[in-house]
Structure formats: structure tokens, C-alpha cells
Coordinates of N, CA and C in Angstrom, one line a residue:
M1 N 0.9 -1.2 0.0 CA 0.0 0.0 0.0 C 0.9 1.2 0.0
Y2 N 0.3 2.4 -0.3 CA 1.1 3.5 -0.6 C 0.5 4.8 0.0
T3 N 1.3 5.8 0.2 CA 0.9 7.1 0.5 C 1.2 8.0 -0.7
H4 N 0.7 9.2 -0.7 CA 0.9 10.1 -1.8 C 1.9 11.2 -1.5
E5 N 2.9 11.4 -2.5 CA 3.8 12.5 -2.4 C 3.0 13.8 -2.7
K6 N 3.5 14.9 -2.1 CA 2.8 16.1 -2.4 C 3.2 16.7 -3.7
K7 N 2.4 16.5 -4.7 CA 2.6 17.1 -6.1 C 1.3 17.7 -6.5
V8 N 1.3 19.0 -6.8 CA 0.1 19.7 -7.2 C 0.5 20.6 -8.4
L9 N -0.2 20.4 -9.5 CA 0.0 21.2 -10.7 C -0.8 22.4 -10.6
T10 N -0.3 23.6 -10.9 CA -1.0 24.8 -10.8 C -1.0 25.5 -12.1
Q11 N -2.2 26.1 -12.5 CA -2.4 26.8 -13.7 C -3.1 28.1 -13.5
G12 N -2.9 29.1 -14.4 CA -3.6 30.3 -14.3 C -2.8 31.4 -13.6
K13 N -3.5 32.6 -13.5 CA -2.9 33.7 -12.8 C -2.7 33.4 -11.3
P14 N -1.8 34.1 -10.6 CA -1.7 33.9 -9.2 C -3.0 34.3 -8.4
L15 N -3.1 33.6 -7.2 CA -4.3 33.9 -6.4 C -4.5 35.4 -6.1
S16 N -3.3 36.1 -5.9 CA -3.4 37.5 -5.6 C -4.1 38.3 -6.7
E17 N -4.2 37.8 -7.9 CA -4.9 38.4 -9.0 C -6.3 37.9 -9.2
T18 N -6.5 36.6 -9.0 CA -7.8 36.0 -9.3 C -8.7 36.0 -8.1
G19 N -8.2 35.8 -6.9 CA -9.0 35.8 -5.7 C -9.9 34.6 -5.5
K20 N -9.7 33.6 -6.4 CA -10.6 32.4 -6.3 C -9.8 31.2 -6.8
A21 N -10.1 30.1 -6.2 CA -9.3 28.8 -6.6 C -10.3 27.7 -6.9
L22 N -9.9 26.9 -7.9 CA -10.6 25.7 -8.3 C -9.6 24.5 -8.2
I23 N -10.0 23.6 -7.3 CA -9.2 22.4 -7.2 C -9.8 21.2 -8.0
L24 N -9.0 20.7 -8.9 CA -9.6 19.6 -9.8 C -8.9 18.3 -9.4
I25 N -9.7 17.3 -9.1 CA -9.2 16.0 -8.6 C -9.5 14.9 -9.6
H26 N -8.4 14.4 -10.2 CA -8.5 13.4 -11.3 C -9.1 12.1 -10.9
G27 N -9.5 11.3 -11.8 CA -10.0 9.9 -11.6 C -8.9 8.9 -11.6
R28 N -9.3 7.6 -11.4 CA -8.4 6.5 -11.4 C -7.7 6.4 -12.7
G29 N -6.4 6.2 -12.7 CA -5.6 6.1 -13.9 C -5.4 7.3 -14.7
A30 N -5.9 8.4 -14.2 CA -5.7 9.7 -14.9 C -4.6 10.6 -14.3
T31 N -4.5 11.8 -14.7 CA -3.4 12.7 -14.3 C -4.0 14.1 -14.2
P32 N -3.2 15.0 -13.5 CA -3.6 16.4 -13.4 C -3.7 17.0 -14.8
T33 N -2.8 16.6 -15.7 CA -2.9 17.2 -17.1 C -4.1 16.8 -17.9
S34 N -4.7 15.6 -17.5 CA -5.9 15.2 -18.2 C -7.2 15.8 -17.7
I35 N -7.1 16.3 -16.4 CA -8.4 16.9 -15.9 C -8.3 18.5 -16.0
L36 N -7.2 19.1 -16.0 CA -7.1 20.5 -16.0 C -7.8 21.2 -17.2
P37 N -7.8 20.6 -18.4 CA -8.6 21.2 -19.5 C -10.1 21.3 -19.2
L38 N -10.6 20.5 -18.3 CA -12.0 20.6 -17.9 C -12.3 22.0 -17.4
A39 N -11.4 22.7 -16.7 CA -11.6 24.0 -16.2 C -11.9 25.0 -17.3
H40 N -11.3 24.8 -18.4 CA -11.5 25.7 -19.6 C -13.0 25.5 -20.1
E41 N -13.3 24.2 -20.2 CA -14.7 23.9 -20.7 C -15.8 24.5 -19.7
L42 N -15.4 24.5 -18.5 CA -16.3 25.1 -17.4 C -16.3 26.6 -17.3
G43 N -15.5 27.2 -18.2 CA -15.4 28.7 -18.1 C -14.7 29.2 -16.9
A44 N -13.7 28.4 -16.4 CA -13.0 28.8 -15.2 C -11.6 29.3 -15.5
D45 N -11.4 29.9 -16.6 CA -10.1 30.5 -16.9 C -9.6 31.6 -16.0
D46 N -10.6 32.2 -15.3 CA -10.3 33.3 -14.4 C -10.1 32.8 -13.0
F47 N -10.0 31.5 -12.8 CA -9.7 31.0 -11.5 C -8.2 30.6 -11.5
T48 N -7.5 30.6 -10.3 CA -6.3 29.9 -10.2 C -6.6 28.4 -10.0
R49 N -6.0 27.5 -10.9 CA -6.4 26.1 -10.9 C -5.3 25.2 -10.2
Y50 N -5.8 24.3 -9.4 CA -4.9 23.4 -8.7 C -5.3 21.9 -9.0
A51 N -4.3 21.1 -9.4 CA -4.7 19.7 -9.7 C -3.6 18.8 -9.0
P52 N -4.0 18.2 -7.8 CA -3.1 17.3 -7.1 C -2.9 16.0 -8.0
Q53 N -1.7 15.4 -7.8 CA -1.3 14.2 -8.5 C -1.4 13.0 -7.6
A54 N -2.1 12.0 -7.9 CA -2.1 10.7 -7.1 C -0.8 9.9 -7.5
T55 N -0.2 9.3 -6.5 CA 0.9 8.4 -6.7 C 0.3 7.2 -7.5
N56 N 1.0 6.7 -8.5 CA 0.6 5.6 -9.4 C -0.7 6.0 -10.1
N57 N -1.1 7.3 -10.1 CA -2.3 7.8 -10.8 C -3.6 7.2 -10.2
T58 N -3.5 6.7 -9.0 CA -4.7 6.1 -8.3 C -4.7 6.6 -6.9
W59 N -5.9 7.1 -6.5 CA -6.0 7.7 -5.1 C -6.1 6.6 -4.0
Y60 N -6.8 5.5 -4.4 CA -6.8 4.4 -3.4 C -7.1 3.1 -4.2
P61 N -6.7 2.0 -3.8 CA -6.6 0.8 -4.6 C -7.9 0.1 -5.0
Y62 N -8.9 0.1 -4.1 CA -10.1 -0.6 -4.4 C -11.3 0.3 -4.7
S63 N -12.5 -0.3 -4.9 CA -13.7 0.5 -5.1 C -13.9 1.4 -3.9
F64 N -14.6 2.5 -4.2 CA -14.9 3.5 -3.1 C -16.0 2.9 -2.2
M65 N -16.6 1.8 -2.6 CA -17.6 1.1 -1.8 C -17.1 -0.1 -1.1
A66 N -15.8 -0.3 -1.1 CA -15.1 -1.4 -0.4 C -15.0 -1.0 1.1
P67 N -14.9 -1.9 2.0 CA -14.6 -1.5 3.4 C -13.5 -0.5 3.5
A68 N -13.6 0.6 4.2 CA -12.7 1.7 4.2 C -11.3 1.3 4.5
D69 N -11.1 0.3 5.5 CA -9.8 0.0 5.9 C -9.0 -0.7 4.7
Q70 N -9.7 -1.3 3.8 CA -9.0 -1.9 2.6 C -8.3 -0.8 1.8
N71 N -8.8 0.4 1.8 CA -8.2 1.5 1.0 C -7.2 2.3 1.8
Q72 N -6.8 1.9 3.0 CA -5.8 2.6 3.7 C -4.4 2.0 3.5
P73 N -3.4 2.8 3.7 CA -3.4 4.2 4.1 C -3.6 5.2 3.0
A74 N -3.8 4.7 1.7 CA -3.8 5.5 0.6 C -5.0 6.6 0.7
L75 N -6.1 6.1 1.2 CA -7.3 7.0 1.3 C -7.0 8.2 2.2
D76 N -6.5 7.9 3.4 CA -6.2 9.0 4.3 C -5.2 10.0 3.8
S77 N -4.2 9.4 3.1 CA -3.1 10.2 2.5 C -3.7 11.1 1.4
A78 N -4.6 10.6 0.6 CA -5.2 11.4 -0.4 C -6.0 12.5 0.2
L79 N -6.8 12.2 1.2 CA -7.6 13.3 1.9 C -6.6 14.3 2.5
E80 N -5.5 13.9 3.0 CA -4.5 14.8 3.6 C -3.9 15.8 2.5
L81 N -3.7 15.2 1.3 CA -3.1 16.0 0.2 C -4.1 17.1 -0.2
I82 N -5.4 16.7 -0.3 CA -6.4 17.8 -0.6 C -6.5 18.8 0.5
D83 N -6.4 18.4 1.8 CA -6.5 19.3 2.9 C -5.3 20.3 2.9
E84 N -4.1 19.8 2.6 CA -3.0 20.6 2.5 C -3.1 21.6 1.3
T85 N -3.7 21.2 0.2 CA -3.9 22.1 -0.9 C -4.9 23.2 -0.5
V86 N -6.0 22.9 0.2 CA -6.9 23.9 0.6 C -6.3 24.8 1.6
K87 N -5.5 24.3 2.5 CA -4.9 25.2 3.5 C -3.8 26.1 2.9
D88 N -3.1 25.6 1.9 CA -2.1 26.4 1.2 C -2.8 27.6 0.5
I89 N -4.0 27.4 0.0 CA -4.8 28.4 -0.6 C -5.3 29.4 0.4
Q90 N -5.8 28.9 1.5 CA -6.3 29.8 2.6 C -5.2 30.6 3.2
A91 N -4.0 30.0 3.2 CA -2.9 30.8 3.8 C -2.5 32.0 3.0
Q92 N -3.0 32.0 1.7 CA -2.7 33.2 0.9 C -3.9 34.2 0.9
G93 N -4.7 34.0 1.9 CA -5.8 35.0 2.2 C -7.1 34.8 1.5
I94 N -7.3 33.5 0.9 CA -8.5 33.2 0.2 C -9.4 32.5 1.2
A95 N -10.7 33.0 1.3 CA -11.7 32.4 2.2 C -12.2 31.2 1.5
S96 N -12.8 30.3 2.3 CA -13.3 29.0 1.8 C -14.4 29.3 0.8
K97 N -15.2 30.4 1.0 CA -16.3 30.7 0.0 C -15.8 31.0 -1.4
D98 N -14.5 31.2 -1.5 CA -13.8 31.4 -2.8 C -13.0 30.2 -3.3
I99 N -13.2 29.1 -2.6 CA -12.5 27.8 -3.0 C -13.6 26.8 -3.5
Y100 N -13.4 26.3 -4.7 CA -14.3 25.4 -5.4 C -13.6 24.1 -5.6
L101 N -14.3 23.0 -5.3 CA -13.7 21.6 -5.5 C -14.4 20.9 -6.6
L102 N -13.7 20.2 -7.4 CA -14.3 19.4 -8.5 C -13.5 18.1 -8.6
G103 N -14.3 17.0 -8.9 CA -13.7 15.7 -9.1 C -14.5 14.9 -10.1
F104 N -13.8 14.0 -10.8 CA -14.5 13.0 -11.6 C -14.2 11.6 -11.1
S105 N -15.2 10.8 -11.0 CA -15.1 9.4 -10.7 C -14.4 9.2 -9.3
Q106 N -13.3 8.6 -9.3 CA -12.6 8.4 -8.0 C -12.3 9.8 -7.4
G107 N -12.0 10.8 -8.2 CA -11.8 12.1 -7.7 C -13.0 12.8 -7.2
A108 N -14.2 12.4 -7.8 CA -15.5 12.9 -7.3 C -15.8 12.3 -5.9
C109 N -15.4 11.1 -5.7 CA -15.6 10.4 -4.4 C -14.8 11.1 -3.4
L110 N -13.5 11.4 -3.7 CA -12.7 12.2 -2.8 C -13.2 13.6 -2.5
T111 N -13.7 14.2 -3.5 CA -14.3 15.6 -3.3 C -15.4 15.5 -2.3
A112 N -16.3 14.6 -2.5 CA -17.4 14.5 -1.6 C -17.0 14.1 -0.2
E113 N -16.0 13.2 -0.1 CA -15.6 12.7 1.3 C -14.8 13.9 2.0
Y114 N -13.9 14.5 1.2 CA -13.1 15.6 1.9 C -14.0 16.7 2.3
A115 N -14.9 17.1 1.5 CA -15.7 18.3 1.8 C -16.6 18.0 3.0
S116 N -17.1 16.7 3.1 CA -18.0 16.4 4.2 C -17.3 16.2 5.5
R117 N -16.0 15.9 5.5 CA -15.2 15.9 6.7 C -14.7 17.3 7.1
H118 N -14.9 18.3 6.2 CA -14.4 19.6 6.5 C -15.5 20.6 6.1
A119 N -16.7 20.3 6.4 CA -17.8 21.1 5.8 C -17.7 22.6 6.3
Q120 N -17.8 23.5 5.3 CA -17.8 24.9 5.6 C -18.4 25.6 4.3
R121 N -18.5 26.9 4.2 CA -19.1 27.5 3.1 C -18.0 27.6 2.0
F122 N -18.0 26.5 1.1 CA -17.2 26.5 -0.1 C -17.9 27.3 -1.2
G123 N -17.1 27.7 -2.2 CA -17.7 28.3 -3.4 C -18.7 27.4 -4.0
G124 N -18.3 26.1 -4.2 CA -19.2 25.1 -4.8 C -18.4 23.8 -4.9
L125 N -19.2 22.7 -5.0 CA -18.6 21.4 -5.2 C -19.2 20.8 -6.5
L126 N -18.4 20.3 -7.3 CA -18.8 19.6 -8.6 C -18.4 18.1 -8.5
I127 N -19.3 17.2 -8.2 CA -19.1 15.8 -7.9 C -19.6 15.1 -9.2
F128 N -18.7 15.0 -10.2 CA -19.1 14.3 -11.4 C -18.9 12.8 -11.3
T129 N -20.0 12.1 -11.1 CA -20.0 10.6 -11.0 C -19.2 10.2 -9.8
G130 N -19.8 10.4 -8.6 CA -19.1 9.9 -7.4 C -20.1 10.0 -6.2
G131 N -19.5 9.6 -5.0 CA -20.3 9.6 -3.8 C -19.4 9.4 -2.6
L132 N -20.0 9.5 -1.4 CA -19.2 9.3 -0.2 C -18.6 7.9 -0.1
I133 N -17.5 7.8 0.6 CA -16.6 6.6 0.5 C -16.9 5.6 1.7
G134 N -16.9 4.3 1.4 CA -17.0 3.3 2.4 C -18.1 2.3 2.1
Q135 N -17.9 1.1 2.6 CA -19.0 0.1 2.4 C -20.3 0.5 3.0
E136 N -20.2 1.1 4.2 CA -21.3 1.8 4.8 C -20.8 3.2 5.2
L137 N -21.7 4.2 5.2 CA -21.2 5.5 5.5 C -21.0 5.6 7.0
D138 N -19.8 6.1 7.3 CA -19.4 6.3 8.7 C -19.7 7.8 9.0
T139 N -20.9 8.2 9.5 CA -21.2 9.6 9.7 C -20.4 10.3 10.8
S140 N -19.7 9.5 11.6 CA -18.8 10.1 12.6 C -17.7 10.9 12.0
H141 N -17.4 10.6 10.7 CA -16.3 11.4 10.1 C -16.8 12.8 9.6
Y142 N -18.1 13.0 9.5 CA -18.6 14.2 8.8 C -18.8 15.3 9.8
K143 N -18.2 16.4 9.6 CA -18.2 17.5 10.6 C -18.4 18.9 9.9
G144 N -19.1 19.8 10.6 CA -19.2 21.2 10.0 C -20.5 21.4 9.4
N145 N -20.7 22.6 8.7 CA -21.9 23.0 8.1 C -21.5 23.6 6.8
F146 N -22.2 23.2 5.7 CA -21.9 23.8 4.4 C -22.5 25.2 4.2
E147 N -23.4 25.6 5.0 CA -23.9 27.0 5.0 C -24.4 27.4 3.6
G148 N -25.1 26.5 2.9 CA -25.7 26.8 1.6 C -24.8 26.6 0.5
T149 N -23.6 26.0 0.6 CA -22.7 25.7 -0.5 C -23.5 25.0 -1.6
P150 N -23.4 25.5 -2.9 CA -24.1 24.8 -4.0 C -23.2 23.5 -4.4
V151 N -24.0 22.4 -4.6 CA -23.3 21.2 -5.0 C -24.0 20.6 -6.2
L152 N -23.2 20.1 -7.1 CA -23.7 19.3 -8.3 C -23.2 17.9 -8.1
I153 N -24.1 16.9 -8.1 CA -23.7 15.5 -8.0 C -24.4 14.8 -9.1
T154 N -23.6 14.0 -9.9 CA -24.2 13.3 -11.0 C -23.7 11.8 -11.1
T155 N -24.5 11.0 -11.8 CA -24.0 9.7 -12.2 C -24.9 9.2 -13.4
G156 N -24.4 8.1 -14.0 CA -25.2 7.4 -15.0 C -26.1 6.3 -14.3
D157 N -27.1 5.9 -15.0 CA -27.9 4.8 -14.5 C -28.1 3.7 -15.6
P158 N -27.5 2.6 -15.5 CA -26.5 2.2 -14.4 C -25.1 2.8 -14.8
D159 N -24.3 3.0 -13.7 CA -22.9 3.4 -13.9 C -22.0 2.2 -13.4
S160 N -20.9 1.9 -14.1 CA -20.1 0.7 -13.8 C -19.4 0.9 -12.5
H161 N -19.3 2.1 -11.9 CA -18.6 2.3 -10.7 C -19.4 2.9 -9.6
V162 N -20.4 3.7 -9.9 CA -21.1 4.5 -8.9 C -22.6 4.2 -9.0
P163 N -23.1 3.5 -8.0 CA -24.6 3.2 -8.0 C -25.4 4.4 -7.6
V164 N -26.6 4.5 -8.2 CA -27.5 5.6 -7.9 C -27.8 5.6 -6.4
S165 N -27.9 4.4 -5.8 CA -28.2 4.4 -4.3 C -27.2 5.1 -3.5
R166 N -25.9 5.0 -3.8 CA -24.9 5.8 -3.1 C -24.9 7.3 -3.3
V167 N -25.3 7.6 -4.6 CA -25.5 9.1 -4.9 C -26.6 9.6 -4.0
D168 N -27.7 8.8 -3.9 CA -28.8 9.3 -3.1 C -28.4 9.4 -1.6
E169 N -27.7 8.4 -1.1 CA -27.2 8.5 0.3 C -26.3 9.8 0.5
T170 N -25.5 10.1 -0.5 CA -24.6 11.2 -0.4 C -25.4 12.5 -0.4
V171 N -26.4 12.6 -1.3 CA -27.3 13.8 -1.3 C -27.9 14.0 0.0
K172 N -28.4 13.0 0.6 CA -29.1 13.1 1.9 C -28.1 13.6 3.0
Q173 N -26.9 13.1 3.0 CA -25.9 13.5 4.0 C -25.5 15.0 3.7
L174 N -25.2 15.3 2.5 CA -24.8 16.7 2.2 C -25.9 17.7 2.6
E175 N -27.2 17.4 2.3 CA -28.3 18.3 2.6 C -28.5 18.4 4.1
S176 N -28.2 17.3 4.8 CA -28.4 17.4 6.3 C -27.3 18.3 6.9
M177 N -26.2 18.5 6.1 CA -25.2 19.4 6.6 C -25.2 20.8 6.0
G178 N -26.4 21.1 5.4 CA -26.6 22.5 4.9 C -26.2 22.8 3.5
A179 N -25.9 21.8 2.7 CA -25.6 22.0 1.3 C -26.9 22.2 0.4
K180 N -26.8 22.9 -0.7 CA -27.9 23.0 -1.6 C -27.5 22.2 -2.8
V181 N -28.1 21.0 -2.9 CA -27.6 20.0 -3.9 C -28.5 19.9 -5.1
T182 N -27.9 19.9 -6.3 CA -28.5 19.5 -7.5 C -28.1 18.1 -7.9
R183 N -29.0 17.2 -8.0 CA -28.7 15.8 -8.3 C -29.2 15.5 -9.7
K184 N -28.3 14.9 -10.5 CA -28.7 14.5 -11.9 C -28.3 13.1 -12.1
V185 N -29.2 12.3 -12.6 CA -28.9 10.9 -12.9 C -29.3 10.7 -14.4
Y186 N -28.4 10.2 -15.2 CA -28.6 10.1 -16.7 C -28.7 8.7 -17.1
P187 N -29.9 8.3 -17.5 CA -30.1 6.9 -17.9 C -29.2 6.5 -19.1
G188 N -28.5 5.4 -19.0 CA -27.7 4.9 -20.1 C -26.4 5.7 -20.4
R189 N -26.1 6.7 -19.6 CA -24.9 7.5 -19.9 C -23.6 6.7 -19.6
P190 N -22.7 6.7 -20.5 CA -21.4 6.1 -20.2 C -20.7 6.8 -19.0
H191 N -19.5 6.2 -18.6 CA -18.8 6.8 -17.5 C -17.9 7.9 -17.9
T192 N -18.6 9.1 -18.1 CA -17.9 10.3 -18.7 C -18.7 11.5 -18.2
I193 N -18.3 12.7 -18.7 CA -19.0 13.9 -18.3 C -19.6 14.4 -19.6
I194 N -20.9 14.7 -19.6 CA -21.6 15.1 -20.8 C -21.9 16.6 -20.7
E195 N -22.3 17.1 -21.9 CA -22.5 18.6 -22.0 C -23.4 19.2 -21.0
E196 N -24.5 18.5 -20.7 CA -25.4 19.1 -19.7 C -24.8 19.3 -18.3
E197 N -23.9 18.3 -18.0 CA -23.2 18.4 -16.7 C -22.2 19.6 -16.7
I198 N -21.6 19.9 -17.8 CA -20.7 21.0 -18.0 C -21.5 22.3 -17.8
E199 N -22.7 22.4 -18.4 CA -23.5 23.6 -18.3 C -24.0 23.8 -16.9
L200 N -24.4 22.8 -16.2 CA -24.8 22.9 -14.8 C -23.6 23.3 -13.9
G201 N -22.4 22.8 -14.2 CA -21.2 23.1 -13.5 C -20.8 24.6 -13.7
K202 N -21.0 25.1 -14.9 CA -20.7 26.5 -15.2 C -21.5 27.4 -14.3
K203 N -22.8 27.1 -14.1 CA -23.7 27.9 -13.3 C -23.2 28.0 -11.9
I204 N -22.6 26.9 -11.3 CA -22.1 27.0 -9.9 C -20.8 27.8 -9.9
L205 N -20.0 27.6 -10.9 CA -18.7 28.4 -10.9 C -18.9 29.9 -11.1
A206 N -20.0 30.2 -11.8 CA -20.3 31.6 -12.1 C -21.1 32.3 -11.0
S207 N -21.6 31.5 -10.0 CA -22.5 32.1 -9.0 C -21.8 33.0 -8.0

């Protein structure tokens, strides 16, 4: 098992000029360079963009619905890397309400899990095909209040990795913590991000 080195690819103007950050978390087998172009599609060229790199291009070894201890220590290390990235941004004077988190697939699961363990008023969360992590949800991990943070969560039905039932559990948890959630399930959609999801994401980033 492995832990993650701290490697974060950064794009765009410095935070001192943009005043807002978008953290993009790639999926299994992908890279920061493969997810960063999504920021442009989402109209986020005026954000400072951060994309952490998973060791071996994988955040944790097994399914996000496996017993959590099977994915350790990689899972905790991944969450720690996201936390360090958020804290590095905040240390430059950026409030959480100007920090947006985005992930696809395995990265979407990490986005949901990290945000729920550190709930606060984020700018927005874009959870493209993902949900909270664990065979069963351990709600003792989830702390804080989202204070109206807008959230987009999506999946296909069926999706090869993310069942609708876990998306629904995740929506319920996020809403109980004060998030304003938009849930979209696309019948027959392959494991990808479609144009409607991009348009919905744009609205959150522009809000």
C-alpha cells in the first residue's frame, strides 16, 4: 500500500490576482494534465487552478464502496493532500467561500468525502459521478456545516462504478449538513462527463 507525495500542478494567474481557486481531482488512472482542460470547458479560466497528483495515478486501490480499511493508508493520505492544498490556498488570504472543488469518478468520491469531513461555506462542489466513501457511510467522520454551498452531483444509471443508491445517500448526507444539492442521474450515460453536466457546473462556478 502507498501514500501520496505532495505534487500539485498549478495553472492560471496567481491567487493575488484571481481571488478564487478551483481544485480539480482526477480519476483512477488519470493525471492532473488530463483533468485541467475541464476547467476551460467550465469557463473557469479566471480561477487559479490546482490539480493534485495521485501516486501511481490512483488515489486508493479498491472500489470506493469497499470497506474503508481496505483502501488505507492511501485514502487518508489522499484526503490529507487535498487538505494541504486547501490550507495552502487559505494561507494566501483566500476564504473558503472562494474555493471550489471538482472531481470526476474516483476524484469525485474524494471531493465528496473531503468536503463532508471539513464542511464549511465553499464556493461550490462539482461531484461528477461519485459519492461518499466506504462500504457503509461512517457519519462520525462528517463535521461542520456547508452553509448553503451549492453542490452538483451526477451519475449514469447504471454506472459501472457509482450506483445511484450511493449518490442518493450522499445527497441526503450533504443536505443534512446544509448544502444546496442539484442531483442529476442520466439513464444509459457512459462513465464520462456530458455537455449538460458542464452547463450545470458552469452555473455553480459563475454564481
